[in-house]
Short mmCIF file of C-alpha atoms in Angstrom, two decimals:
data_model
loop_
_atom_site.label_atom_id
_atom_site.label_comp_id
_atom_site.label_asym_id
_atom_site.label_seq_id
_atom_site.Cartn_x
_atom_site.Cartn_y
_atom_site.Cartn_z
CA MET A 1 90.92 103.03 163.71
CA ARG A 2 92.76 104.63 160.79
CA SER A 3 93.26 102.19 158.00
CA GLU A 4 96.69 101.70 156.11
CA TRP A 5 95.81 104.01 153.22
CA GLN A 6 95.49 106.82 155.51
CA SER A 7 99.07 106.30 156.82
CA ALA A 8 101.56 109.22 157.53
CA LEU A 9 103.07 108.51 154.13
CA TYR A 10 99.92 109.50 152.28
CA THR A 11 99.66 112.68 154.32
CA ARG A 12 102.99 113.70 153.35
CA GLN A 13 102.06 112.85 149.76
CA ARG A 14 99.13 114.97 150.13
CA ASN A 15 101.10 117.84 151.51
CA PHE A 16 103.58 117.59 148.71
CA PHE A 17 100.82 118.04 146.15
CA ALA A 18 99.16 120.86 147.98
CA GLN A 19 102.45 122.87 148.09
CA VAL A 20 103.01 122.52 144.30
CA TYR A 21 99.60 123.81 143.61
CA GLU A 22 99.60 126.61 146.27
CA SER A 23 103.00 127.80 145.19
CA GLY A 24 101.18 129.39 141.95
CA GLY A 25 103.81 128.11 139.55
CA LEU A 26 103.87 125.59 136.80
CA THR A 27 103.06 122.15 137.86
CA PRO A 28 105.79 119.52 136.96
CA TRP A 29 103.09 117.36 135.34
CA PRO A 30 100.71 118.41 132.32
CA SER A 31 97.96 120.66 133.45
CA THR A 32 96.31 121.99 130.29
CA GLU A 33 96.98 119.64 127.40
CA PRO A 34 95.03 116.40 127.28
CA THR A 35 96.76 113.22 126.84
CA PRO A 36 96.52 111.94 123.16
CA ALA A 37 95.35 108.36 124.29
CA VAL A 38 92.58 110.06 126.53
CA SER A 39 91.62 112.39 123.49
CA ARG A 40 90.94 109.30 121.48
CA LEU A 41 88.65 107.87 124.31
CA SER A 42 86.79 111.19 124.29
CA HIS A 43 86.08 110.63 120.38
CA LEU A 44 85.17 107.08 121.00
CA LEU A 45 82.52 107.87 123.71
CA LYS A 46 81.24 110.88 121.57
CA ARG A 47 80.35 108.66 118.86
CA ARG A 48 78.31 106.18 120.92
CA LYS A 49 74.73 107.00 121.36
CA GLY A 50 74.14 108.89 124.70
CA GLY A 51 77.86 109.19 125.35
CA GLY A 52 77.39 108.58 129.10
CA ARG A 53 79.04 109.75 132.22
CA VAL A 54 82.59 110.14 132.75
CA LEU A 55 84.73 110.21 135.90
CA ASP A 56 88.34 111.85 135.95
CA LEU A 57 89.94 110.57 138.98
CA GLY A 58 92.57 112.84 140.64
CA CYS A 59 91.50 115.42 137.98
CA GLY A 60 93.97 118.16 138.97
CA GLU A 61 93.41 121.28 137.03
CA GLY A 62 91.13 119.64 134.81
CA ARG A 63 92.45 119.12 131.42
CA HIS A 64 90.55 115.80 130.95
CA VAL A 65 87.56 117.15 132.51
CA LEU A 66 87.43 120.09 130.04
CA LEU A 67 88.14 117.66 127.22
CA PHE A 68 85.22 115.26 128.03
CA ALA A 69 82.61 118.06 128.69
CA LYS A 70 83.68 120.01 125.40
CA ALA A 71 82.93 116.60 123.60
CA GLY A 72 79.36 116.65 125.15
CA LEU A 73 79.85 114.39 127.82
CA PHE A 74 78.52 114.84 131.49
CA THR A 75 81.74 114.62 133.58
CA VAL A 76 82.76 114.39 137.24
CA GLY A 77 86.09 115.64 138.40
CA LEU A 78 87.26 114.22 141.81
CA ASP A 79 90.35 115.44 143.35
CA TYR A 80 91.38 115.56 147.04
CA LEU A 81 92.75 119.34 147.01
CA ALA A 82 90.51 122.39 146.46
CA ALA A 83 93.05 124.53 144.95
CA PRO A 84 93.25 122.71 141.48
CA LEU A 85 89.59 122.22 141.59
CA ARG A 86 89.01 126.16 141.91
CA THR A 87 91.21 126.24 138.63
CA VAL A 88 88.96 123.61 136.88
CA ALA A 89 85.80 125.75 138.01
CA GLN A 90 87.29 128.96 136.39
CA ARG A 91 88.42 127.28 133.19
CA ALA A 92 84.94 125.73 132.89
CA ARG A 93 83.15 129.04 133.40
CA GLU A 94 85.45 130.67 130.69
CA LYS A 95 84.70 127.81 128.27
CA ARG A 96 80.87 127.88 129.19
CA LEU A 97 81.21 124.30 130.13
CA THR A 98 79.98 124.34 133.74
CA PRO A 99 76.49 122.75 132.99
CA ARG A 100 78.32 119.54 131.87
CA ILE A 101 80.74 119.53 134.89
CA ARG A 102 80.37 118.38 138.58
CA LEU A 103 83.58 118.94 140.82
CA LEU A 104 83.81 116.93 144.01
CA LEU A 105 86.41 117.18 146.76
CA GLY A 106 87.22 113.86 147.99
CA ASP A 107 89.65 111.01 148.36
CA ALA A 108 90.35 108.67 145.34
CA LEU A 109 90.09 105.53 147.76
CA ALA A 110 86.88 106.68 149.26
CA PRO A 111 84.87 108.25 146.45
CA PRO A 112 81.61 109.90 147.49
CA LEU A 113 80.01 108.13 144.55
CA LYS A 114 77.81 105.27 143.62
CA PRO A 115 78.97 101.96 142.21
CA ASP A 116 78.30 101.22 138.61
CA SER A 117 77.30 104.81 137.93
CA PHE A 118 79.97 105.70 135.09
CA ASP A 119 80.38 104.65 131.39
CA ALA A 120 84.21 105.69 131.48
CA LEU A 121 86.70 106.29 134.12
CA VAL A 122 90.00 107.96 133.52
CA ASP A 123 93.02 107.82 136.06
CA SER A 124 96.05 109.74 134.86
CA GLY A 125 98.54 109.45 137.63
CA VAL A 126 96.59 108.18 140.70
CA PHE A 127 97.21 104.45 140.80
CA HIS A 128 100.94 104.81 140.71
CA HIS A 129 100.91 106.54 143.91
CA ILE A 130 98.94 104.05 145.63
CA LYS A 131 100.87 101.38 147.55
CA LYS A 132 100.38 97.75 146.39
CA ALA A 133 98.95 96.73 149.68
CA ASP A 134 96.02 99.10 148.98
CA TRP A 135 95.41 97.95 145.39
CA PRO A 136 92.41 95.77 146.42
CA ILE A 137 90.76 98.90 147.87
CA TYR A 138 91.38 100.69 144.49
CA PHE A 139 89.95 97.70 142.66
CA ASP A 140 86.61 97.76 144.81
CA ARG A 141 86.07 101.31 145.45
CA VAL A 142 87.34 102.90 142.14
CA LEU A 143 86.68 100.08 139.55
CA GLY A 144 83.38 99.54 141.29
CA LEU A 145 82.32 102.89 139.92
CA VAL A 146 82.50 101.73 136.48
CA LYS A 147 79.52 100.12 134.81
CA PRO A 148 80.00 96.60 133.63
CA GLY A 149 81.42 96.98 129.92
CA GLY A 150 82.43 100.52 130.66
CA TYR A 151 85.86 101.95 129.70
CA PHE A 152 88.78 102.28 132.13
CA HIS A 153 91.84 104.52 130.93
CA LEU A 154 94.97 104.18 133.20
CA THR A 155 98.17 106.33 132.89
CA VAL A 156 101.07 105.20 135.02
CA PHE A 157 104.90 105.67 135.23
CA SER A 158 106.91 102.89 133.34
CA THR A 159 110.16 101.54 134.63
CA LYS A 160 111.99 104.19 132.19
CA PHE A 161 110.57 107.14 134.02
CA LYS A 162 113.41 109.18 135.75
CA HIS A 163 113.09 111.82 138.27
CA TYR A 164 116.57 113.17 137.24
CA PRO A 165 119.38 112.22 134.77
CA GLY A 166 121.03 109.12 135.78
CA GLU A 167 118.74 107.93 138.40
CA ARG A 168 118.98 104.33 139.27
CA ARG A 169 116.54 102.08 141.20
CA THR A 170 116.73 98.59 142.57
CA ARG A 171 112.95 98.06 142.88
CA ASN A 172 109.67 98.83 141.25
CA TRP A 173 108.68 101.48 143.78
CA GLN A 174 110.36 104.39 145.92
CA VAL A 175 109.45 107.29 147.96
CA HIS A 176 110.70 110.40 146.28
CA ARG A 177 110.21 113.82 147.79
CA ASN A 178 107.47 112.62 150.06
CA HIS A 179 105.42 110.74 147.60
CA TYR A 180 105.03 107.01 146.77
CA ASP A 181 105.86 106.18 143.21
CA HIS A 182 105.24 102.63 141.55
CA PHE A 183 106.93 101.86 138.29
CA PHE A 184 105.44 99.33 135.75
CA VAL A 185 106.45 97.15 132.85
CA LYS A 186 103.90 96.08 130.12
CA ARG A 187 103.31 92.59 131.37
CA ASP A 188 102.02 93.93 134.68
CA PHE A 189 98.65 95.13 133.49
CA ALA A 190 97.66 91.69 132.47
CA GLN A 191 98.76 90.24 135.90
CA ILE A 192 96.93 93.01 137.68
CA PHE A 193 93.85 93.74 135.61
CA SER A 194 93.13 90.88 133.32
CA ASP A 195 90.51 89.09 135.70
CA ARG A 196 88.61 92.56 136.23
CA CYS A 197 88.97 94.01 132.60
CA GLU A 198 89.67 93.21 129.02
CA ILE A 199 92.82 95.00 128.07
CA LEU A 200 92.15 96.77 124.68
CA GLU A 201 95.33 98.78 124.07
CA ILE A 202 98.79 99.56 125.72
CA GLU A 203 100.71 102.43 124.57
CA GLU A 204 104.07 103.31 125.87
CA GLU A 205 105.24 106.71 125.84
CA ARG A 206 108.88 107.74 126.52
CA GLU A 207 110.40 111.39 125.90
CA GLY A 208 113.35 112.68 127.84
CA LEU A 209 113.01 111.71 131.48
CA ASN A 210 109.63 110.83 131.15
CA GLY A 211 108.30 107.17 130.83
CA PHE A 212 104.56 106.33 130.83
CA PHE A 213 102.00 103.68 130.06
CA HIS A 214 98.55 104.56 128.60
CA VAL A 215 96.30 101.51 129.02
CA LEU A 216 92.70 101.45 127.71
CA MET A 217 90.70 98.70 129.26
CA ARG A 218 87.01 97.54 129.37
CA LYS A 219 85.58 96.33 132.56
CA ARG A 220 84.38 92.72 132.36
CA PRO A 221 80.49 92.16 132.72
CA THR A 222 81.33 89.42 135.08
CA TYR A 223 83.33 91.25 137.57
CA VAL A 224 81.58 91.76 140.85
CA ARG A 225 82.73 94.09 143.48
CA ARG A 226 83.73 92.41 146.85
CA ALA A 227 80.91 93.09 149.54
CA ASP A 228 83.49 92.63 152.21
CA GLN A 229 85.53 95.72 151.18
CA GLY A 230 82.59 98.07 152.01
CA ARG A 231 80.75 100.58 150.01
CA PRO A 232 81.64 104.13 149.18
CA CYS A 233 79.48 106.81 151.06
#
């Protein structure tokens, strides 16, 4: 039986992203320059003894995978499309960073990784494409990958994000060009994550039509994965 997160909407969403990458043109989202807030996290981790392991969830063409690897951190890039992963692999070879990088083809909601295996996790644009009904799966299978006390950096759409000038919405989500988008306000993060993570920093970015929140959190040592949600393979 197919679960809800494997619905027809997610299939169309995956096809949308596949078409963008396979077109060979520029993506409508950043693909080379790291987000400044994520760069600050890389500096923080670099200063820590041992550095640790980092997961870039939905890594795309690897701007943050390369950032962390360049900082000397072993980094896993996970994406459910092969085309962007090939780009990451090529860029890693060119920069001689391959020994510090592992690339995996897989779904964010069924990551082929062990729980509590990462010191930091970066999600730059996955969570806001997941339906609210499926958030419990994300909390278990994605946040479950972060060690207690580890860092979790989230970048999501704010309600100020516009797909086009003059766009109006009457709710905090919509399906646009076959992909699901959820839009957040600042108070949402405490309501959604405070029992799982300590919120360290919330930064709002707005430029032109773009509106994002960059949220740095730390997983609470007392947070325990829900066994009834199952385990990743």
